[in-house]
Short mmCIF file of N, CA, C and O in Angstrom, two decimals:
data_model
loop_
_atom_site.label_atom_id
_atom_site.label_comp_id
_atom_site.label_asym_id
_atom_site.label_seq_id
_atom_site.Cartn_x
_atom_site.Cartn_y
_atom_site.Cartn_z
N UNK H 1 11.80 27.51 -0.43
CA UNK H 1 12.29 26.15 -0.58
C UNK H 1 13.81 26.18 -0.58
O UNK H 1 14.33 27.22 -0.97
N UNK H 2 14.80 24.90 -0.10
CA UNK H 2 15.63 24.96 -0.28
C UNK H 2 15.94 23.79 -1.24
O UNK H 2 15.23 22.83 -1.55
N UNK H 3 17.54 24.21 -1.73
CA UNK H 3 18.12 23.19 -2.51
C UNK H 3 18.78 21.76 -1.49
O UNK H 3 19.12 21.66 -0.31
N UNK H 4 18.73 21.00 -2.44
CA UNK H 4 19.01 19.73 -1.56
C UNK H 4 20.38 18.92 -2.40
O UNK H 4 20.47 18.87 -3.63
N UNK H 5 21.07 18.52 -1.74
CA UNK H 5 22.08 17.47 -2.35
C UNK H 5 22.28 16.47 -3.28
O UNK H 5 23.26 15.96 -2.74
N UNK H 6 22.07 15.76 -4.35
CA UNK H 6 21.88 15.01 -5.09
C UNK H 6 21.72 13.75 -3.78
O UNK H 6 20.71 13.05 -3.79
N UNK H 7 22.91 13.54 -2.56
CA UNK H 7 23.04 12.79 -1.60
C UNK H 7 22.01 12.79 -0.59
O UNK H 7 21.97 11.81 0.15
N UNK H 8 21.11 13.79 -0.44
CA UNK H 8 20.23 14.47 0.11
C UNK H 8 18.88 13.50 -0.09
O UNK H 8 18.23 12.71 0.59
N UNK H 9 18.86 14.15 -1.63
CA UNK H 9 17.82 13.45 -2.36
C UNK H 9 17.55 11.72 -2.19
O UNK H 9 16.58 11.06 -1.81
N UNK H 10 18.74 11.42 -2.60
CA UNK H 10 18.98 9.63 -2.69
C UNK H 10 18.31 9.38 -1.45
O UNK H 10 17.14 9.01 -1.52
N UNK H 11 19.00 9.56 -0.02
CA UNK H 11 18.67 9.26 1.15
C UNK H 11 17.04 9.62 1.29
O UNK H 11 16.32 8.67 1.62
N UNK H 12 16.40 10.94 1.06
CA UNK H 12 14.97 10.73 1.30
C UNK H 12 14.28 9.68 -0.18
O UNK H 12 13.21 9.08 -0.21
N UNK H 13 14.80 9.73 -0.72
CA UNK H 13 14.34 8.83 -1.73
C UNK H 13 14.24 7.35 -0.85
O UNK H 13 13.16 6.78 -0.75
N UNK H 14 15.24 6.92 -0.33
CA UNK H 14 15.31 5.38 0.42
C UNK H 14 14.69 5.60 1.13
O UNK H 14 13.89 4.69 1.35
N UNK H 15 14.52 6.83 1.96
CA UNK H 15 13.65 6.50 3.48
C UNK H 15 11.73 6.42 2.71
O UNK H 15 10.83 5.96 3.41
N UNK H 16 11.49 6.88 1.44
CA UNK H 16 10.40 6.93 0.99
C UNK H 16 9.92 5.67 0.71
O UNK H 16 8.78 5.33 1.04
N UNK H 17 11.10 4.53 -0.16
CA UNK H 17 11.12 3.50 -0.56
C UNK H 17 11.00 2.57 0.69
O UNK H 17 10.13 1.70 0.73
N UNK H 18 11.88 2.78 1.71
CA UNK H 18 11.87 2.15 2.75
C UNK H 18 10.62 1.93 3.50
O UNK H 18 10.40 0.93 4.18
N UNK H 19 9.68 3.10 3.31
CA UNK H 19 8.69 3.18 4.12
C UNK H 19 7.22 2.44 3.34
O UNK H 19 6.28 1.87 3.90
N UNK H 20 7.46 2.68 1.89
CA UNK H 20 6.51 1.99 0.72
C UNK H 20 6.89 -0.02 0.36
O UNK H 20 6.43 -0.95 -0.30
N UNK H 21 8.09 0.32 1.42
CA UNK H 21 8.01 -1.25 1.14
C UNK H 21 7.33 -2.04 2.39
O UNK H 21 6.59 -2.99 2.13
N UNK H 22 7.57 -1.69 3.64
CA UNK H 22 7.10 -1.81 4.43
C UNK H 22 5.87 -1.75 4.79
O UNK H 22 5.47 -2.36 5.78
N UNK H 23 4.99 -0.94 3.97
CA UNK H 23 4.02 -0.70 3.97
C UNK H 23 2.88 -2.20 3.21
O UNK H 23 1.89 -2.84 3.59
N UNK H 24 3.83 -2.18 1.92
CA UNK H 24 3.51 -3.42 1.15
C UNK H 24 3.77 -4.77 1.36
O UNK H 24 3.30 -5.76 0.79
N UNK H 25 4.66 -4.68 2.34
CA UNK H 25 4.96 -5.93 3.26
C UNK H 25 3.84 -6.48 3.86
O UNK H 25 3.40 -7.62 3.79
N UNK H 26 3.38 -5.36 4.57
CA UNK H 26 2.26 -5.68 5.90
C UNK H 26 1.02 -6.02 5.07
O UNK H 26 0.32 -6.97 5.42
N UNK H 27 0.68 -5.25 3.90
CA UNK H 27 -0.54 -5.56 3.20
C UNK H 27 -0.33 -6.78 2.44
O UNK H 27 -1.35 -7.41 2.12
N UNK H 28 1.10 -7.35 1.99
CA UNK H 28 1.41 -8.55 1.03
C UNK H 28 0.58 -9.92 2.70
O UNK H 28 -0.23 -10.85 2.71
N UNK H 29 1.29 -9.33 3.58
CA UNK H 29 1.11 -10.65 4.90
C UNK H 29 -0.62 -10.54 4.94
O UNK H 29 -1.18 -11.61 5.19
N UNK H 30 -1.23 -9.71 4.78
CA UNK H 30 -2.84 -9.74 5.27
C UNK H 30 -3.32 -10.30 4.01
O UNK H 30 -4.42 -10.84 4.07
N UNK H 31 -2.77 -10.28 2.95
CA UNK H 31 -3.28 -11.06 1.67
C UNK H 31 -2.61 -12.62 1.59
O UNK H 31 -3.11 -13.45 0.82
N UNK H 32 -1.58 -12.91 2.33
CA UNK H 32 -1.28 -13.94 2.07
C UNK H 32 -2.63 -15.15 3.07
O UNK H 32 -3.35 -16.13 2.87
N UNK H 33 -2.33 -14.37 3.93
CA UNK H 33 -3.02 -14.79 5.22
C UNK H 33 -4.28 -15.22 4.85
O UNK H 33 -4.59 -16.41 4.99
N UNK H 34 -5.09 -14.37 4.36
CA UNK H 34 -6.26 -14.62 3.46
C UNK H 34 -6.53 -15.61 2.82
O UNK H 34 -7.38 -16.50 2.90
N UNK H 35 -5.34 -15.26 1.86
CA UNK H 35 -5.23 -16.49 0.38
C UNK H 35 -4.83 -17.69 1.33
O UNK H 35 -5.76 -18.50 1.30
N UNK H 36 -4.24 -17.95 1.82
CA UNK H 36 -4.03 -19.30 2.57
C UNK H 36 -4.74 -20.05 3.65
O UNK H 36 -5.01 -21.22 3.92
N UNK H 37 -4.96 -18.60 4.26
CA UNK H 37 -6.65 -19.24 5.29
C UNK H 37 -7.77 -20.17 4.65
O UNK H 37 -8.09 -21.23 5.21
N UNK H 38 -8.43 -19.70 3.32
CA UNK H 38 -8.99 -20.12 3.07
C UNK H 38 -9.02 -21.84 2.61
O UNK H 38 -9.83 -22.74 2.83
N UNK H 39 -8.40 -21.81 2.25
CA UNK H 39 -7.83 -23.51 1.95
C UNK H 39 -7.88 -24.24 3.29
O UNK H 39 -8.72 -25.09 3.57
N UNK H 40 -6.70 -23.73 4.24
CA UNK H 40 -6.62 -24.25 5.90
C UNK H 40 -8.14 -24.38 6.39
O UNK H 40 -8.51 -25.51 6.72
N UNK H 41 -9.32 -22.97 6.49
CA UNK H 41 -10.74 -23.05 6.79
C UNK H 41 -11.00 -24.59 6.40
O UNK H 41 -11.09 -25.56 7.15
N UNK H 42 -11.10 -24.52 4.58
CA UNK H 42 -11.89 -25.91 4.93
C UNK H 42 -11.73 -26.81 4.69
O UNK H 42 -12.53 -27.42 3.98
N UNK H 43 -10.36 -27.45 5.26
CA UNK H 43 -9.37 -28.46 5.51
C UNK H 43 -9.81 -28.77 6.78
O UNK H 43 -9.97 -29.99 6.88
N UNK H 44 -10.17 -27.93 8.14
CA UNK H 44 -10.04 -27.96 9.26
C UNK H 44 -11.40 -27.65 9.87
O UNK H 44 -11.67 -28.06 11.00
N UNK H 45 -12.43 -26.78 8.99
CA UNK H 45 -13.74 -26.45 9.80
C UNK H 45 -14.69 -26.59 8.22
O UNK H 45 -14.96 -25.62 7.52
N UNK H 46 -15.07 -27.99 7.92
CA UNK H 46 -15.42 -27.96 6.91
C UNK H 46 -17.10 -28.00 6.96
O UNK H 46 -17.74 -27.75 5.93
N UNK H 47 -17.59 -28.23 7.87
CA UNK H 47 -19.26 -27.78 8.59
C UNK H 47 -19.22 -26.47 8.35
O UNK H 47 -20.03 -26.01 7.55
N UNK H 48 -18.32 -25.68 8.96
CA UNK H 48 -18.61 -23.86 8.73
C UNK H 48 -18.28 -23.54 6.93
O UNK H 48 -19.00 -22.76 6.32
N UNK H 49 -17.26 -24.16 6.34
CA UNK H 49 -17.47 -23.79 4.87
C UNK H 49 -18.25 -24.08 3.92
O UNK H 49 -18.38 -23.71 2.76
N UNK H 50 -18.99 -25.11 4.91
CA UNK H 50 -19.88 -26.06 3.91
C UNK H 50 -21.55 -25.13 4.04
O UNK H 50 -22.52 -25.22 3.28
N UNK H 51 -21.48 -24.75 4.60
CA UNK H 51 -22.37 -23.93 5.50
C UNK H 51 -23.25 -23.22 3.83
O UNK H 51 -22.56 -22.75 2.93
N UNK H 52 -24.61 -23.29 3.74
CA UNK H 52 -24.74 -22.71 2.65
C UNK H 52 -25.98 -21.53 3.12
O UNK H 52 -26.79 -21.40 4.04
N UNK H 53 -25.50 -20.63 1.58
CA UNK H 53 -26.07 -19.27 2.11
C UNK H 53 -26.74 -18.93 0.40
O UNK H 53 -26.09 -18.95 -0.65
N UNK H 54 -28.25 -18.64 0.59
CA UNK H 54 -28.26 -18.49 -0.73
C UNK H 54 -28.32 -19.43 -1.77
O UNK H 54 -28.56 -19.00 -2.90
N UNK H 55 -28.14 -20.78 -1.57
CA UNK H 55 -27.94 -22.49 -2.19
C UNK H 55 -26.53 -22.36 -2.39
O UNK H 55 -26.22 -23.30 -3.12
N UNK H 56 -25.23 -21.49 -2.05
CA UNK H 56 -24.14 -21.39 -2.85
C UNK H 56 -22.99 -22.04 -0.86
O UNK H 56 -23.42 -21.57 0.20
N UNK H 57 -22.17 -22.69 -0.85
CA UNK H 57 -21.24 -23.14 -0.09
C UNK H 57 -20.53 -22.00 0.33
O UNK H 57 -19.99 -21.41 -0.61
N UNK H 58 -20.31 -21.35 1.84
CA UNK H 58 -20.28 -20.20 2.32
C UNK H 58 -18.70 -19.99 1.37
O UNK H 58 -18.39 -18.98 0.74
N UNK H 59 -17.74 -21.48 1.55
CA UNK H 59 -16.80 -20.90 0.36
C UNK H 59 -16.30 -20.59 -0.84
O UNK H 59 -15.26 -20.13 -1.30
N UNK H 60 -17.63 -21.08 -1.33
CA UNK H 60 -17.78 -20.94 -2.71
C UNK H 60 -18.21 -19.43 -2.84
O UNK H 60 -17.97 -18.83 -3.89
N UNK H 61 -18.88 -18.76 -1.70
CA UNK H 61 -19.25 -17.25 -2.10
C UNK H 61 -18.33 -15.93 -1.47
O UNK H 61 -18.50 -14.72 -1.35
N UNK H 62 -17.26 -16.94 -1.14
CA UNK H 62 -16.11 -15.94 -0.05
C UNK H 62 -15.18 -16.09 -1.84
O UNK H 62 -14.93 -15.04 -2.42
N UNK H 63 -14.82 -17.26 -2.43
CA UNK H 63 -13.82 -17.38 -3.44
C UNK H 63 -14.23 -16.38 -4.63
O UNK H 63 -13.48 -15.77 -5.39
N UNK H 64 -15.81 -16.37 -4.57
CA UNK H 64 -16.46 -16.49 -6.07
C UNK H 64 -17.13 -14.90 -5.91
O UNK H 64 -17.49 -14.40 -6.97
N UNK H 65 -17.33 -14.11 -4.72
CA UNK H 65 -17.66 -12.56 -4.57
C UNK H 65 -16.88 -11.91 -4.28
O UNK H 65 -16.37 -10.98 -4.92
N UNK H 66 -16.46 -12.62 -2.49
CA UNK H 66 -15.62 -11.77 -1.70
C UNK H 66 -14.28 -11.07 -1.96
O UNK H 66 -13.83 -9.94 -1.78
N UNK H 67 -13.75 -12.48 -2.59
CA UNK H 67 -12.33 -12.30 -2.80
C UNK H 67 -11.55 -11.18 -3.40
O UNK H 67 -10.48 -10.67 -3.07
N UNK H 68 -12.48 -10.94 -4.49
CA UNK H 68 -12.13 -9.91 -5.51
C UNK H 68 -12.31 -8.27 -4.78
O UNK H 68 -11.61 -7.28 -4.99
N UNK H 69 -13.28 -8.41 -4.04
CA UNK H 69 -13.52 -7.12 -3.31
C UNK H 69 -12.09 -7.23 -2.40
O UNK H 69 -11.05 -6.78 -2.89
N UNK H 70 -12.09 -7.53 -1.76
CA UNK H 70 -11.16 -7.49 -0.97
C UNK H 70 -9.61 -7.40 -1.20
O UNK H 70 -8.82 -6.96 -0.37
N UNK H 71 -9.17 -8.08 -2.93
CA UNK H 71 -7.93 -7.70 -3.57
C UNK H 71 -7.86 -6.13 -4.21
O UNK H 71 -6.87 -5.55 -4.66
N UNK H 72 -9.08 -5.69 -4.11
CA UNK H 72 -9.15 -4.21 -4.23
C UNK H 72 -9.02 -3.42 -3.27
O UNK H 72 -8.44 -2.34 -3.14
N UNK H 73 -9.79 -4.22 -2.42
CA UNK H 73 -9.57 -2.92 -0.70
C UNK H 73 -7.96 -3.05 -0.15
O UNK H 73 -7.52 -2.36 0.77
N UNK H 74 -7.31 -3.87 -0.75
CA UNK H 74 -5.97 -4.01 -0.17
C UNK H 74 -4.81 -3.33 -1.23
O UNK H 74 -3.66 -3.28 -0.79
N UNK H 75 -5.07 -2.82 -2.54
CA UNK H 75 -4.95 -2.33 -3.34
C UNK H 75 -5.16 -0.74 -3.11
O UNK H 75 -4.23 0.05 -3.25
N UNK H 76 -6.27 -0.41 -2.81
CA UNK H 76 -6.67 0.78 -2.57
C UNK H 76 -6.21 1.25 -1.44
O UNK H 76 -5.77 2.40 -1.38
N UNK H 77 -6.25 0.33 -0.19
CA UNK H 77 -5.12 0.85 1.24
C UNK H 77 -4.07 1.23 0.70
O UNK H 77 -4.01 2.44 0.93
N UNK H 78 -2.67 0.74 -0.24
CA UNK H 78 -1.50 0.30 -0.85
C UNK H 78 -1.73 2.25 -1.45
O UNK H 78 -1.14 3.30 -1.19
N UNK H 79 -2.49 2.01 -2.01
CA UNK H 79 -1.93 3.54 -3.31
C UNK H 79 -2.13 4.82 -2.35
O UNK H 79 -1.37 5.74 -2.08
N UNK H 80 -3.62 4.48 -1.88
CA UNK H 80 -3.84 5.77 -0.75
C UNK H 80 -2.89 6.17 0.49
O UNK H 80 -2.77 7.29 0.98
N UNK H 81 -2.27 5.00 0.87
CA UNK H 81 -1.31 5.34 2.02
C UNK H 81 0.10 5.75 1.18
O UNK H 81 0.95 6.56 1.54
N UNK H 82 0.08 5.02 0.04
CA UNK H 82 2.10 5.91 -0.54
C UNK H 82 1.99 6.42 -0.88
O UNK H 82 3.06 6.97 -1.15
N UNK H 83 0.12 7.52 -1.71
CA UNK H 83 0.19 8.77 -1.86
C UNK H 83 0.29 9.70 -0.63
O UNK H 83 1.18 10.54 -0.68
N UNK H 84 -0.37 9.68 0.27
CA UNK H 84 0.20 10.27 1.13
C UNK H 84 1.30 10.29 1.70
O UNK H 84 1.41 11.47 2.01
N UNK H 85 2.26 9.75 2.09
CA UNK H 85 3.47 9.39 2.46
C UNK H 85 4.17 10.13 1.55
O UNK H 85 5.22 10.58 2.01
N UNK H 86 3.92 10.46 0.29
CA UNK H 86 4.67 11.22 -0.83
C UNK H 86 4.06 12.52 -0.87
O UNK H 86 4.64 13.51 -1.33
N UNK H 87 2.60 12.54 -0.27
CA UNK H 87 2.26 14.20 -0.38
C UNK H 87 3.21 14.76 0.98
O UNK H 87 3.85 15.80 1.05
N UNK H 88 3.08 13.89 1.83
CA UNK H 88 3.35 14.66 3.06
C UNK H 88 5.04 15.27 3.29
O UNK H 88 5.42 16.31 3.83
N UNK H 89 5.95 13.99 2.55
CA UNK H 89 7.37 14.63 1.90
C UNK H 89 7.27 15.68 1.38
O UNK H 89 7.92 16.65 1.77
N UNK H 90 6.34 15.72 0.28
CA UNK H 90 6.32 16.94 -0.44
C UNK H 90 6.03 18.41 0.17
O UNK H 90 6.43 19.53 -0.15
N UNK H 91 5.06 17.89 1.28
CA UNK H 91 4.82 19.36 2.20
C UNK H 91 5.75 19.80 3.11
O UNK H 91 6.09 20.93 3.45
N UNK H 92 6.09 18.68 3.43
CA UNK H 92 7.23 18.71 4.37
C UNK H 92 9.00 19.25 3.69
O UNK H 92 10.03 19.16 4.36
N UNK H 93 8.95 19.60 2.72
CA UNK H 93 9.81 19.60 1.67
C UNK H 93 9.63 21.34 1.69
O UNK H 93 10.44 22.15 2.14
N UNK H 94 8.47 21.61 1.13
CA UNK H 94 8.16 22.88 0.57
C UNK H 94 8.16 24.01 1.72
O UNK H 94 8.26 25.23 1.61
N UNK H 95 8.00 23.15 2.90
CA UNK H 95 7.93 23.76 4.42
C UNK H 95 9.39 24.18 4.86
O UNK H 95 9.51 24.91 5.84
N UNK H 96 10.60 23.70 4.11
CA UNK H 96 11.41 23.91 4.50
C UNK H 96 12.04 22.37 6.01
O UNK H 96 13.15 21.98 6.39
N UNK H 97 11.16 22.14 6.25
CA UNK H 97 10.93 20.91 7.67
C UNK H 97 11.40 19.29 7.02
O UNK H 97 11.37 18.46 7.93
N UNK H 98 11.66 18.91 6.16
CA UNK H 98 12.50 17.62 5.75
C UNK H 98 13.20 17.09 6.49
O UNK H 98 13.97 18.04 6.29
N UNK H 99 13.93 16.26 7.45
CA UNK H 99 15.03 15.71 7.85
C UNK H 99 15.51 15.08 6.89
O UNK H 99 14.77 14.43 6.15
N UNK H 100 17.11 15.15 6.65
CA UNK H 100 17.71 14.19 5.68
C UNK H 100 17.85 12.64 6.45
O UNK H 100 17.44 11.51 6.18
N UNK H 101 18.54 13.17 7.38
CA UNK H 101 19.07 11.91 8.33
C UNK H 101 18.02 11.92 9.60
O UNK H 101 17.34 12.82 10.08
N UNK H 102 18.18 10.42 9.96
CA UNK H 102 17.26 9.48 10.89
C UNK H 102 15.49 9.76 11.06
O UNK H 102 15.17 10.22 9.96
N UNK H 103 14.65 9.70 11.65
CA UNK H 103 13.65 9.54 11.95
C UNK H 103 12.56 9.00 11.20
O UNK H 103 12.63 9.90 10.35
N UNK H 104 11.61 8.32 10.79
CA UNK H 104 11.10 7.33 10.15
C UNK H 104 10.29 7.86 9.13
O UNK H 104 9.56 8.81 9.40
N UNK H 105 10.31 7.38 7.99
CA UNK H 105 9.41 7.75 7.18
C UNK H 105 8.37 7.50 6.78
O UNK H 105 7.97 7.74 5.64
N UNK H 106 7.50 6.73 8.06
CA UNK H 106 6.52 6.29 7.82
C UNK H 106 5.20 7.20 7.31
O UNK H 106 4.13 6.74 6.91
N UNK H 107 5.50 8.34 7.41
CA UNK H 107 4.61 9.25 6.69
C UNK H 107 4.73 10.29 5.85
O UNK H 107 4.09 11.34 5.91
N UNK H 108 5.66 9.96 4.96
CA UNK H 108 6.16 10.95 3.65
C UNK H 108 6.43 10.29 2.99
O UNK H 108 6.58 9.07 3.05
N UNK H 109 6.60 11.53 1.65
CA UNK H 109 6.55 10.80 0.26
C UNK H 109 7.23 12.23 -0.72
O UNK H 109 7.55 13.30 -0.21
N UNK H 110 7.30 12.00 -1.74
CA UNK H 110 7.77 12.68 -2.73
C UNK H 110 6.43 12.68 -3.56
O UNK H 110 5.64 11.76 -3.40
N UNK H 111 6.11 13.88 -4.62
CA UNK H 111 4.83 14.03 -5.46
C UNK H 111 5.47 13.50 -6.67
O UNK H 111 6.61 13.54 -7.11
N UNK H 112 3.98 12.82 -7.21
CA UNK H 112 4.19 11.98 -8.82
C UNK H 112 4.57 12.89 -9.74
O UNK H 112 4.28 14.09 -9.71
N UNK H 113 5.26 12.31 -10.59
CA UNK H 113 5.53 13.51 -12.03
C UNK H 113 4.78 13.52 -13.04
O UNK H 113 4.70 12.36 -13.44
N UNK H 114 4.19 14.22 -13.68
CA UNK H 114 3.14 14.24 -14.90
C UNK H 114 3.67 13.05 -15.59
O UNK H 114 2.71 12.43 -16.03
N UNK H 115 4.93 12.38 -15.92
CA UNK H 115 4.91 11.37 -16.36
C UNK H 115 4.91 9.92 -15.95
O UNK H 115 5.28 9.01 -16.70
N UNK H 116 4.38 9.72 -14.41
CA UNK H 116 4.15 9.04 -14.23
C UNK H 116 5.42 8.08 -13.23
O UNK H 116 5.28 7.06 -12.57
N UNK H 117 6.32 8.70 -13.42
CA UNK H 117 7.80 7.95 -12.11
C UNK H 117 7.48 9.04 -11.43
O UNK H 117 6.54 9.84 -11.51
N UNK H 118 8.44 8.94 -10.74
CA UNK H 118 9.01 9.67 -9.31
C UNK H 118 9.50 10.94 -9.57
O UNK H 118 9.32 11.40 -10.70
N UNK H 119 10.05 11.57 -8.76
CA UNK H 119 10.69 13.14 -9.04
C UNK H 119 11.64 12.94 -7.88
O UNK H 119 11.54 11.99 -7.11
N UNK H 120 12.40 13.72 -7.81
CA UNK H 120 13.30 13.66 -6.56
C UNK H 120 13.09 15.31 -4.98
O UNK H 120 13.18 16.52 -5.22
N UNK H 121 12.96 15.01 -4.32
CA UNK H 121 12.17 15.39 -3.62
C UNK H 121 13.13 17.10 -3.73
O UNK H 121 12.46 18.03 -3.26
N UNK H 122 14.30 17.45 -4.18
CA UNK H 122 15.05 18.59 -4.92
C UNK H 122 14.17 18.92 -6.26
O UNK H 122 14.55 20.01 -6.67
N UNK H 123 13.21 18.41 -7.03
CA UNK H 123 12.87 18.64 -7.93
C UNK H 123 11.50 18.73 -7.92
O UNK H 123 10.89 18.98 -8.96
N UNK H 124 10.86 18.54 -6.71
CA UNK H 124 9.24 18.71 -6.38
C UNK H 124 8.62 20.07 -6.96
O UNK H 124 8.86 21.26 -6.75
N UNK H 125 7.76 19.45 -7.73
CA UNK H 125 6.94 20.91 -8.21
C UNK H 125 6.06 21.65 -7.60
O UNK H 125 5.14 21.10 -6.99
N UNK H 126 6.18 23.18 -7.63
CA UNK H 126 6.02 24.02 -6.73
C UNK H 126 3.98 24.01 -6.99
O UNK H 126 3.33 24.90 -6.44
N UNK H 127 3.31 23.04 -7.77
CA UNK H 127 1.96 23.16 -7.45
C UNK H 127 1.91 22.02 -6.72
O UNK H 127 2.84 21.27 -6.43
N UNK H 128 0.38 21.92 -6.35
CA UNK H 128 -0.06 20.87 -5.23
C UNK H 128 0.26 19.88 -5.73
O UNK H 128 0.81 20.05 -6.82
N UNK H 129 0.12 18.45 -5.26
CA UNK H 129 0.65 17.15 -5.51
C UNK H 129 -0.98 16.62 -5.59
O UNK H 129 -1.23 15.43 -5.81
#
C-alpha cells in the first residue's frame, strides 16, 4: 500500500461523494416520479385506478401495499450500490491502482469504520471491507 496526501485523500473523498450523490439523485428522481405519478394516474386515467382487484381500488392497493415495498427496493439499490463504490476504492486503494486526479468515480468507494463514518481512503483498514 501506499501513503496518500491528506490532498490526495480529500479529492478521492469528493470523487466518492460526488459519485454517492449522483447516485441518490437518480434514485431521489425514480421516487419522485412515483410519488407524483400516482396522484397525476388518477387525475387523468381514473377507470384504470378505479379498477378493483380483490374489492380494494387498484390505487388504494398500489398506496396501501406497494408503496412501501418499493421505498425499500429504492433504499436497498441506494446502500448496495455506495457499498460497493466504497469496497471497490478500497480495493482499488490496497492494489496500489487509485487515480487521484480525473476519471469517474462511478464505481468506488472508501470502507466503513467500525464506528460507523467514513475513513479516509490513506487510512483504509488492511482487513476486508
Amino acid at each position: 500500500m501506499h501513503n496518500l496526501t491528506e490532498v490526495e485523500k480529500e479529492k478521492l473523498l469528493n470523487k466518492l461523494m460526488s459519485a454517492q450523490l449522483k447516485l441518490s439523485l437518480g434514485l431521489f428522481s425514480v421516487f419522485v416520479v412515483v410519488l407524483l405519478g400516482t396522484p397525476l394516474l388518477c387525475y387523468f386515467y381514473p377507470d384504470i385506478v378505479n379498477y378493483r382487484v380483490f374489492g380494494f381500488p387498484l390505487n388504494w392497493l398500489f398506496l396501501g401495499l406497494l408503496f412501501y415495498p418499493l421505498t425499500w427496493a429504492v433504499a436497498w439499490i441506494y446502500v448496495t450500490k455506495s457499498i460497493a463504490m466504497e469496497e471497490q476504492l478500497a480495493r482499488e486503494y490496497r492494489e496500489g491502482g487509485v487515480a487521484v486526479d480525473g476519471g469517474s468515480m462511478d464505481s468506488v468507494g472508501i470502507c466503513n469504520s467500525t464506528d460507523g463514518g467514513y475513513r479516509y481512503a490513506g487510512d483504509v483498514r488492511s482487513e476486508k471491507c
